[in-house]
């Protein structure tokens, strides 16, 4: 069991505070989605779960130890991150970029192993980019690049995977494919996933735990049907909507009210 939690943390950049007194416990082996309006602190909270952002007060704990006191490589073997808008080095092929995901598992001077080869091939197969392996990353479409970066994250083979707006640049069918992949990783391989998503209906359908944020604070956590309510939509998003039951998945379905 790998436990990740934030305790009474204040988070921000330089002299700008984004989140104050935030506490969340990431459920082990579940698919958690962070929702909230733009600029409410979703990505900031996600970054605090890596070593990218150190709290100015409070702490982030991984398995009972302060995250920022642990060696970088050790964290990289436990927590994988797909950031927003990652940039690849110039002139790198897809397969070479995905292989870089294995870096945290490499020992100094150790040879590339058949296990590394298998994991990279599996990551590229799962994200549907194997046919792009010899292409240059900078020649790909935004959607293709996003799937390659997902393969890089998978190649890290971490028990915890953090995804910051992973459906950006993807058309609807590829968005759903990616979220199906996430659910499969969670349910069949036991990965703990935490994603920032904008689409409330996708969050409700695929997550089994939701963190709702507003103005730098966590305002609700729990199962989708506990968090996605008409009163929360009004309070957090200023949205006048009905919450129905999705006939396909049984999850909450947000339908904005029609105002003539």
PDB file of C-alpha atoms in Angstrom:
ATOM      1  CA  UNK A   1       0.000   0.000   0.000  1.00  0.00           C
ATOM      2  CA  UNK A   2       1.317   3.431  -0.989  1.00  0.00           C
ATOM      3  CA  UNK A   3      -0.182   6.363   0.905  1.00  0.00           C
ATOM      4  CA  UNK A   4      -0.018   9.951  -0.274  1.00  0.00           C
ATOM      5  CA  UNK A   5      -1.520  12.800   1.713  1.00  0.00           C
ATOM      6  CA  UNK A   6      -1.404  16.563   2.085  1.00  0.00           C
ATOM      7  CA  UNK A   7      -1.676  17.973   5.597  1.00  0.00           C
ATOM      8  CA  UNK A   8      -2.698  21.596   6.230  1.00  0.00           C
ATOM      9  CA  UNK A   9      -0.541  22.805   3.345  1.00  0.00           C
ATOM     10  CA  UNK A  10      -0.166  26.334   2.013  1.00  0.00           C
ATOM     11  CA  UNK A  11       0.856  26.201  -1.652  1.00  0.00           C
ATOM     12  CA  UNK A  12       1.943  28.817  -4.131  1.00  0.00           C
ATOM     13  CA  UNK A  13       4.674  30.319  -6.297  1.00  0.00           C
ATOM     14  CA  UNK A  14       7.211  32.942  -5.144  1.00  0.00           C
ATOM     15  CA  UNK A  15       5.131  35.564  -3.335  1.00  0.00           C
ATOM     16  CA  UNK A  16       1.737  34.365  -4.621  1.00  0.00           C
ATOM     17  CA  UNK A  17      -0.286  31.979  -2.450  1.00  0.00           C
ATOM     18  CA  UNK A  18      -2.756  29.783  -4.376  1.00  0.00           C
ATOM     19  CA  UNK A  19      -4.023  27.287  -1.770  1.00  0.00           C
ATOM     20  CA  UNK A  20      -4.291  27.753   1.980  1.00  0.00           C
ATOM     21  CA  UNK A  21      -4.643  25.082   4.666  1.00  0.00           C
ATOM     22  CA  UNK A  22      -5.361  22.268   2.197  1.00  0.00           C
ATOM     23  CA  UNK A  23      -5.651  18.699   3.494  1.00  0.00           C
ATOM     24  CA  UNK A  24      -6.395  15.699   1.254  1.00  0.00           C
ATOM     25  CA  UNK A  25      -5.842  11.972   1.605  1.00  0.00           C
ATOM     26  CA  UNK A  26      -5.367  10.253  -1.781  1.00  0.00           C
ATOM     27  CA  UNK A  27      -7.104   6.854  -1.574  1.00  0.00           C
ATOM     28  CA  UNK A  28      -4.709   4.020  -2.400  1.00  0.00           C
ATOM     29  CA  UNK A  29      -5.593   1.971  -5.489  1.00  0.00           C
ATOM     30  CA  UNK A  30      -8.382   4.332  -6.601  1.00  0.00           C
ATOM     31  CA  UNK A  31      -8.947   6.739  -9.503  1.00  0.00           C
ATOM     32  CA  UNK A  32      -9.195  10.258  -8.042  1.00  0.00           C
ATOM     33  CA  UNK A  33     -10.172  13.267 -10.154  1.00  0.00           C
ATOM     34  CA  UNK A  34      -9.693  16.896  -9.069  1.00  0.00           C
ATOM     35  CA  UNK A  35     -12.384  19.266 -10.386  1.00  0.00           C
ATOM     36  CA  UNK A  36     -13.035  22.979 -10.035  1.00  0.00           C
ATOM     37  CA  UNK A  37     -13.192  26.198 -12.085  1.00  0.00           C
ATOM     38  CA  UNK A  38     -10.110  27.691 -13.767  1.00  0.00           C
ATOM     39  CA  UNK A  39      -7.415  29.123 -11.467  1.00  0.00           C
ATOM     40  CA  UNK A  40      -8.853  27.470  -8.349  1.00  0.00           C
ATOM     41  CA  UNK A  41      -5.641  25.570  -7.486  1.00  0.00           C
ATOM     42  CA  UNK A  42      -6.194  22.154  -9.127  1.00  0.00           C
ATOM     43  CA  UNK A  43      -2.820  21.947 -10.890  1.00  0.00           C
ATOM     44  CA  UNK A  44      -1.090  23.516  -7.893  1.00  0.00           C
ATOM     45  CA  UNK A  45      -2.458  20.789  -5.629  1.00  0.00           C
ATOM     46  CA  UNK A  46      -1.400  18.117  -8.135  1.00  0.00           C
ATOM     47  CA  UNK A  47       2.147  19.552  -8.345  1.00  0.00           C
ATOM     48  CA  UNK A  48       2.424  19.438  -4.560  1.00  0.00           C
ATOM     49  CA  UNK A  49       2.035  15.640  -4.784  1.00  0.00           C
ATOM     50  CA  UNK A  50       5.410  15.563  -6.607  1.00  0.00           C
ATOM     51  CA  UNK A  51       8.652  17.332  -5.767  1.00  0.00           C
ATOM     52  CA  UNK A  52       7.806  20.161  -8.194  1.00  0.00           C
ATOM     53  CA  UNK A  53       6.242  22.325  -5.501  1.00  0.00           C
ATOM     54  CA  UNK A  54       7.217  22.484  -1.828  1.00  0.00           C
ATOM     55  CA  UNK A  55       4.533  23.709   0.604  1.00  0.00           C
ATOM     56  CA  UNK A  56       5.353  26.977   2.373  1.00  0.00           C
ATOM     57  CA  UNK A  57       3.643  25.510   5.452  1.00  0.00           C
ATOM     58  CA  UNK A  58       2.134  22.119   6.244  1.00  0.00           C
ATOM     59  CA  UNK A  59       3.485  19.007   4.560  1.00  0.00           C
ATOM     60  CA  UNK A  60       3.014  16.360   1.914  1.00  0.00           C
ATOM     61  CA  UNK A  61       3.591  12.790   3.102  1.00  0.00           C
ATOM     62  CA  UNK A  62       4.414   9.653   1.120  1.00  0.00           C
ATOM     63  CA  UNK A  63       4.218   6.437   3.136  1.00  0.00           C
ATOM     64  CA  UNK A  64       4.589   8.302   6.404  1.00  0.00           C
ATOM     65  CA  UNK A  65       7.647  10.339   5.374  1.00  0.00           C
ATOM     66  CA  UNK A  66       7.851  13.939   4.159  1.00  0.00           C
ATOM     67  CA  UNK A  67       7.843  13.806   0.349  1.00  0.00           C
ATOM     68  CA  UNK A  68      10.436  16.549  -0.057  1.00  0.00           C
ATOM     69  CA  UNK A  69      12.919  14.822   2.276  1.00  0.00           C
ATOM     70  CA  UNK A  70      13.084  11.719   0.062  1.00  0.00           C
ATOM     71  CA  UNK A  71      15.621  11.266  -2.774  1.00  0.00           C
ATOM     72  CA  UNK A  72      14.410  12.442  -6.190  1.00  0.00           C
ATOM     73  CA  UNK A  73      15.029   9.100  -7.881  1.00  0.00           C
ATOM     74  CA  UNK A  74      13.146   7.224  -5.159  1.00  0.00           C
ATOM     75  CA  UNK A  75      10.134   9.537  -5.628  1.00  0.00           C
ATOM     76  CA  UNK A  76      10.367   9.043  -9.416  1.00  0.00           C
ATOM     77  CA  UNK A  77      10.054   5.274  -8.934  1.00  0.00           C
ATOM     78  CA  UNK A  78       6.872   5.777  -6.888  1.00  0.00           C
ATOM     79  CA  UNK A  79       5.098   8.822  -8.356  1.00  0.00           C
ATOM     80  CA  UNK A  80       4.835   9.373 -12.129  1.00  0.00           C
ATOM     81  CA  UNK A  81       3.630  12.673 -13.594  1.00  0.00           C
ATOM     82  CA  UNK A  82       2.153  13.695 -16.928  1.00  0.00           C
ATOM     83  CA  UNK A  83       2.432  17.513 -16.658  1.00  0.00           C
ATOM     84  CA  UNK A  84       0.490  20.103 -18.619  1.00  0.00           C
ATOM     85  CA  UNK A  85       2.119  20.938 -21.973  1.00  0.00           C
ATOM     86  CA  UNK A  86       5.338  18.915 -21.617  1.00  0.00           C
ATOM     87  CA  UNK A  87       8.082  19.801 -24.131  1.00  0.00           C
ATOM     88  CA  UNK A  88      10.324  17.166 -25.745  1.00  0.00           C
ATOM     89  CA  UNK A  89      13.996  17.801 -26.576  1.00  0.00           C
ATOM     90  CA  UNK A  90      14.548  18.840 -30.209  1.00  0.00           C
ATOM     91  CA  UNK A  91      15.053  16.069 -32.745  1.00  0.00           C
ATOM     92  CA  UNK A  92      14.117  13.107 -30.551  1.00  0.00           C
ATOM     93  CA  UNK A  93      12.303  10.025 -31.837  1.00  0.00           C
ATOM     94  CA  UNK A  94       9.174   8.734 -30.120  1.00  0.00           C
ATOM     95  CA  UNK A  95      10.789   5.476 -28.973  1.00  0.00           C
ATOM     96  CA  UNK A  96      13.781   7.340 -27.490  1.00  0.00           C
ATOM     97  CA  UNK A  97      11.498   9.681 -25.549  1.00  0.00           C
ATOM     98  CA  UNK A  98       9.421   6.817 -24.147  1.00  0.00           C
ATOM     99  CA  UNK A  99      12.612   4.983 -23.147  1.00  0.00           C
ATOM    100  CA  UNK A 100      13.501   7.983 -20.959  1.00  0.00           C
ATOM    101  CA  UNK A 101      10.600   6.964 -18.743  1.00  0.00           C
ATOM    102  CA  UNK A 102      12.781   4.070 -17.576  1.00  0.00           C
ATOM    103  CA  UNK A 103      15.474   6.414 -16.221  1.00  0.00           C
ATOM    104  CA  UNK A 104      14.405   6.184 -12.524  1.00  0.00           C
ATOM    105  CA  UNK A 105      14.829   2.405 -12.669  1.00  0.00           C
ATOM    106  CA  UNK A 106      18.301   2.461 -14.238  1.00  0.00           C
ATOM    107  CA  UNK A 107      21.403   1.923 -12.148  1.00  0.00           C
ATOM    108  CA  UNK A 108      24.631   3.656 -13.082  1.00  0.00           C
ATOM    109  CA  UNK A 109      26.276   1.830 -16.008  1.00  0.00           C
ATOM    110  CA  UNK A 110      23.576  -0.873 -15.954  1.00  0.00           C
ATOM    111  CA  UNK A 111      22.674  -2.296 -19.379  1.00  0.00           C
ATOM    112  CA  UNK A 112      19.258  -1.822 -20.969  1.00  0.00           C
ATOM    113  CA  UNK A 113      17.365  -4.993 -19.999  1.00  0.00           C
ATOM    114  CA  UNK A 114      14.729  -7.145 -21.738  1.00  0.00           C
ATOM    115  CA  UNK A 115      12.406  -6.037 -18.916  1.00  0.00           C
ATOM    116  CA  UNK A 116      12.955  -2.365 -19.853  1.00  0.00           C
ATOM    117  CA  UNK A 117      12.295  -3.260 -23.508  1.00  0.00           C
ATOM    118  CA  UNK A 118       9.053  -5.045 -22.621  1.00  0.00           C
ATOM    119  CA  UNK A 119       7.780  -2.204 -20.420  1.00  0.00           C
ATOM    120  CA  UNK A 120       8.463   0.412 -23.125  1.00  0.00           C
ATOM    121  CA  UNK A 121       6.745  -1.742 -25.787  1.00  0.00           C
ATOM    122  CA  UNK A 122       3.744  -2.312 -23.482  1.00  0.00           C
ATOM    123  CA  UNK A 123       3.473   1.432 -22.705  1.00  0.00           C
ATOM    124  CA  UNK A 124       3.518   2.304 -26.413  1.00  0.00           C
ATOM    125  CA  UNK A 125       1.008  -0.446 -27.196  1.00  0.00           C
ATOM    126  CA  UNK A 126      -1.383   0.665 -24.426  1.00  0.00           C
ATOM    127  CA  UNK A 127      -1.380   4.257 -25.702  1.00  0.00           C
ATOM    128  CA  UNK A 128      -1.609   3.319 -29.388  1.00  0.00           C
ATOM    129  CA  UNK A 129       1.673   4.937 -30.451  1.00  0.00           C
ATOM    130  CA  UNK A 130       3.756   1.899 -31.413  1.00  0.00           C
ATOM    131  CA  UNK A 131       3.368   2.707 -35.117  1.00  0.00           C
ATOM    132  CA  UNK A 132       4.909   6.146 -34.428  1.00  0.00           C
ATOM    133  CA  UNK A 133       8.059   4.758 -32.754  1.00  0.00           C
ATOM    134  CA  UNK A 134      10.497   5.974 -35.446  1.00  0.00           C
ATOM    135  CA  UNK A 135       8.851   9.366 -35.985  1.00  0.00           C
ATOM    136  CA  UNK A 136      10.248  12.612 -34.609  1.00  0.00           C
ATOM    137  CA  UNK A 137       8.169  13.884 -31.681  1.00  0.00           C
ATOM    138  CA  UNK A 138       8.133  17.469 -33.003  1.00  0.00           C
ATOM    139  CA  UNK A 139       6.514  16.287 -36.272  1.00  0.00           C
ATOM    140  CA  UNK A 140       3.472  14.816 -34.501  1.00  0.00           C
ATOM    141  CA  UNK A 141       0.038  16.365 -34.012  1.00  0.00           C
ATOM    142  CA  UNK A 142      -0.901  17.662 -30.553  1.00  0.00           C
ATOM    143  CA  UNK A 143      -3.072  14.602 -29.926  1.00  0.00           C
ATOM    144  CA  UNK A 144      -0.338  12.170 -30.994  1.00  0.00           C
ATOM    145  CA  UNK A 145       2.187  13.957 -28.780  1.00  0.00           C
ATOM    146  CA  UNK A 146      -0.151  13.780 -25.800  1.00  0.00           C
ATOM    147  CA  UNK A 147      -0.472  10.007 -26.226  1.00  0.00           C
ATOM    148  CA  UNK A 148       3.335   9.679 -26.509  1.00  0.00           C
ATOM    149  CA  UNK A 149       3.736  11.573 -23.233  1.00  0.00           C
ATOM    150  CA  UNK A 150       1.188   9.234 -21.644  1.00  0.00           C
ATOM    151  CA  UNK A 151       3.419   6.350 -22.804  1.00  0.00           C
ATOM    152  CA  UNK A 152       6.424   8.054 -21.142  1.00  0.00           C
ATOM    153  CA  UNK A 153       4.446   8.260 -17.883  1.00  0.00           C
ATOM    154  CA  UNK A 154       3.414   4.586 -18.148  1.00  0.00           C
ATOM    155  CA  UNK A 155       6.991   3.494 -18.862  1.00  0.00           C
ATOM    156  CA  UNK A 156       7.943   4.807 -15.420  1.00  0.00           C
ATOM    157  CA  UNK A 157       5.963   1.876 -13.925  1.00  0.00           C
ATOM    158  CA  UNK A 158       5.033   3.847 -10.819  1.00  0.00           C
ATOM    159  CA  UNK A 159       2.304   2.719  -8.389  1.00  0.00           C
ATOM    160  CA  UNK A 160       1.007   6.326  -8.362  1.00  0.00           C
ATOM    161  CA  UNK A 161       0.332   8.224 -11.609  1.00  0.00           C
ATOM    162  CA  UNK A 162      -0.559  11.943 -11.660  1.00  0.00           C
ATOM    163  CA  UNK A 163      -2.135  13.422 -14.801  1.00  0.00           C
ATOM    164  CA  UNK A 164      -2.563  17.176 -15.254  1.00  0.00           C
ATOM    165  CA  UNK A 165      -5.362  17.714 -17.798  1.00  0.00           C
ATOM    166  CA  UNK A 166      -4.413  14.592 -19.793  1.00  0.00           C
ATOM    167  CA  UNK A 167      -7.260  14.981 -22.315  1.00  0.00           C
ATOM    168  CA  UNK A 168      -5.990  18.356 -23.630  1.00  0.00           C
ATOM    169  CA  UNK A 169      -5.379  18.290 -27.420  1.00  0.00           C
ATOM    170  CA  UNK A 170      -7.313  15.036 -27.823  1.00  0.00           C
ATOM    171  CA  UNK A 171     -10.506  14.732 -29.853  1.00  0.00           C
ATOM    172  CA  UNK A 172     -13.486  13.195 -28.045  1.00  0.00           C
ATOM    173  CA  UNK A 173     -12.885   9.571 -29.064  1.00  0.00           C
ATOM    174  CA  UNK A 174      -9.251   9.760 -27.945  1.00  0.00           C
ATOM    175  CA  UNK A 175     -10.275  11.481 -24.697  1.00  0.00           C
ATOM    176  CA  UNK A 176     -12.527   8.545 -23.913  1.00  0.00           C
ATOM    177  CA  UNK A 177      -9.848   6.040 -24.974  1.00  0.00           C
ATOM    178  CA  UNK A 178      -7.361   7.673 -22.612  1.00  0.00           C
ATOM    179  CA  UNK A 179      -9.833   7.663 -19.709  1.00  0.00           C
ATOM    180  CA  UNK A 180     -10.703   4.011 -20.420  1.00  0.00           C
ATOM    181  CA  UNK A 181      -6.959   3.280 -20.307  1.00  0.00           C
ATOM    182  CA  UNK A 182      -6.708   5.079 -16.961  1.00  0.00           C
ATOM    183  CA  UNK A 183      -9.616   3.106 -15.542  1.00  0.00           C
ATOM    184  CA  UNK A 184      -8.067  -0.133 -16.815  1.00  0.00           C
ATOM    185  CA  UNK A 185      -4.682   0.710 -15.229  1.00  0.00           C
ATOM    186  CA  UNK A 186      -6.498   1.385 -11.995  1.00  0.00           C
ATOM    187  CA  UNK A 187      -8.796  -1.636 -11.966  1.00  0.00           C
ATOM    188  CA  UNK A 188      -6.610  -4.337 -13.527  1.00  0.00           C
ATOM    189  CA  UNK A 189      -3.120  -3.250 -12.450  1.00  0.00           C
ATOM    190  CA  UNK A 190      -3.969  -1.492  -9.191  1.00  0.00           C
ATOM    191  CA  UNK A 191      -2.345   1.854 -10.033  1.00  0.00           C
ATOM    192  CA  UNK A 192      -3.423   4.822  -7.904  1.00  0.00           C
ATOM    193  CA  UNK A 193      -4.393   7.580 -10.347  1.00  0.00           C
ATOM    194  CA  UNK A 194      -4.948  11.287  -9.700  1.00  0.00           C
ATOM    195  CA  UNK A 195      -6.065  13.451 -12.632  1.00  0.00           C
ATOM    196  CA  UNK A 196      -7.152  17.048 -13.154  1.00  0.00           C
ATOM    197  CA  UNK A 197     -10.130  17.085 -15.537  1.00  0.00           C
ATOM    198  CA  UNK A 198     -12.334  19.923 -16.798  1.00  0.00           C
ATOM    199  CA  UNK A 199     -15.236  17.828 -18.090  1.00  0.00           C
ATOM    200  CA  UNK A 200     -17.546  17.143 -15.149  1.00  0.00           C
ATOM    201  CA  UNK A 201     -19.374  14.286 -16.871  1.00  0.00           C
ATOM    202  CA  UNK A 202     -16.098  12.530 -17.706  1.00  0.00           C
ATOM    203  CA  UNK A 203     -14.965  13.025 -14.103  1.00  0.00           C
ATOM    204  CA  UNK A 204     -18.240  11.582 -12.800  1.00  0.00           C
ATOM    205  CA  UNK A 205     -18.137   8.606 -15.169  1.00  0.00           C
ATOM    206  CA  UNK A 206     -14.517   7.505 -14.710  1.00  0.00           C
ATOM    207  CA  UNK A 207     -13.480   8.545 -11.191  1.00  0.00           C
ATOM    208  CA  UNK A 208     -14.374   6.674  -8.058  1.00  0.00           C
ATOM    209  CA  UNK A 209     -13.148   9.506  -5.810  1.00  0.00           C
ATOM    210  CA  UNK A 210     -13.548  13.235  -6.513  1.00  0.00           C
ATOM    211  CA  UNK A 211     -11.867  16.267  -4.939  1.00  0.00           C
ATOM    212  CA  UNK A 212     -13.766  19.509  -5.646  1.00  0.00           C
ATOM    213  CA  UNK A 213     -11.857  22.789  -5.278  1.00  0.00           C
ATOM    214  CA  UNK A 214     -12.886  26.433  -5.201  1.00  0.00           C
ATOM    215  CA  UNK A 215     -10.726  29.530  -4.592  1.00  0.00           C
ATOM    216  CA  UNK A 216      -7.714  27.530  -3.400  1.00  0.00           C
ATOM    217  CA  UNK A 217      -9.661  25.376  -0.961  1.00  0.00           C
ATOM    218  CA  UNK A 218     -10.976  21.832  -1.012  1.00  0.00           C
ATOM    219  CA  UNK A 219     -14.757  22.122  -0.624  1.00  0.00           C
ATOM    220  CA  UNK A 220     -15.827  18.475  -1.012  1.00  0.00           C
ATOM    221  CA  UNK A 221     -14.338  14.995  -1.368  1.00  0.00           C
ATOM    222  CA  UNK A 222     -15.974  11.619  -1.886  1.00  0.00           C
ATOM    223  CA  UNK A 223     -17.684   9.392  -4.435  1.00  0.00           C
ATOM    224  CA  UNK A 224     -19.041  11.137  -7.564  1.00  0.00           C
ATOM    225  CA  UNK A 225     -22.677  10.918  -6.430  1.00  0.00           C
ATOM    226  CA  UNK A 226     -21.733  12.510  -3.077  1.00  0.00           C
ATOM    227  CA  UNK A 227     -19.764  15.392  -4.588  1.00  0.00           C
ATOM    228  CA  UNK A 228     -21.492  16.209  -7.888  1.00  0.00           C
ATOM    229  CA  UNK A 229     -24.748  17.695  -6.634  1.00  0.00           C
ATOM    230  CA  UNK A 230     -26.865  20.572  -7.864  1.00  0.00           C
ATOM    231  CA  UNK A 231     -25.939  22.686  -4.825  1.00  0.00           C
ATOM    232  CA  UNK A 232     -22.194  22.093  -5.307  1.00  0.00           C
ATOM    233  CA  UNK A 233     -22.407  22.944  -9.026  1.00  0.00           C
ATOM    234  CA  UNK A 234     -24.088  26.228  -8.123  1.00  0.00           C
ATOM    235  CA  UNK A 235     -21.599  27.039  -5.332  1.00  0.00           C
ATOM    236  CA  UNK A 236     -18.362  26.043  -7.086  1.00  0.00           C
ATOM    237  CA  UNK A 237     -19.067  26.625 -10.787  1.00  0.00           C
ATOM    238  CA  UNK A 238     -21.930  29.127 -10.632  1.00  0.00           C
ATOM    239  CA  UNK A 239     -23.793  26.570 -12.751  1.00  0.00           C
ATOM    240  CA  UNK A 240     -27.574  26.134 -12.738  1.00  0.00           C
ATOM    241  CA  UNK A 241     -27.906  22.463 -13.701  1.00  0.00           C
ATOM    242  CA  UNK A 242     -29.819  19.286 -13.049  1.00  0.00           C
ATOM    243  CA  UNK A 243     -27.956  16.158 -11.951  1.00  0.00           C
ATOM    244  CA  UNK A 244     -29.497  13.072 -13.545  1.00  0.00           C
ATOM    245  CA  UNK A 245     -28.359   9.449 -13.694  1.00  0.00           C
ATOM    246  CA  UNK A 246     -26.253   8.548 -16.739  1.00  0.00           C
ATOM    247  CA  UNK A 247     -28.214   5.748 -18.474  1.00  0.00           C
ATOM    248  CA  UNK A 248     -24.962   4.090 -19.641  1.00  0.00           C
ATOM    249  CA  UNK A 249     -22.798   4.184 -16.515  1.00  0.00           C
ATOM    250  CA  UNK A 250     -25.196   4.949 -13.651  1.00  0.00           C
ATOM    251  CA  UNK A 251     -22.933   7.868 -12.662  1.00  0.00           C
ATOM    252  CA  UNK A 252     -24.143  11.457 -12.121  1.00  0.00           C
ATOM    253  CA  UNK A 253     -24.868  13.314 -15.373  1.00  0.00           C
ATOM    254  CA  UNK A 254     -24.716  17.122 -15.355  1.00  0.00           C
ATOM    255  CA  UNK A 255     -27.313  18.785 -17.586  1.00  0.00           C
ATOM    256  CA  UNK A 256     -27.258  22.610 -17.547  1.00  0.00           C
ATOM    257  CA  UNK A 257     -30.751  24.090 -17.296  1.00  0.00           C
ATOM    258  CA  UNK A 258     -32.155  25.681 -20.435  1.00  0.00           C
ATOM    259  CA  UNK A 259     -32.872  29.379 -19.944  1.00  0.00           C
ATOM    260  CA  UNK A 260     -35.090  30.839 -22.641  1.00  0.00           C
TER     261      UNK A 260
END
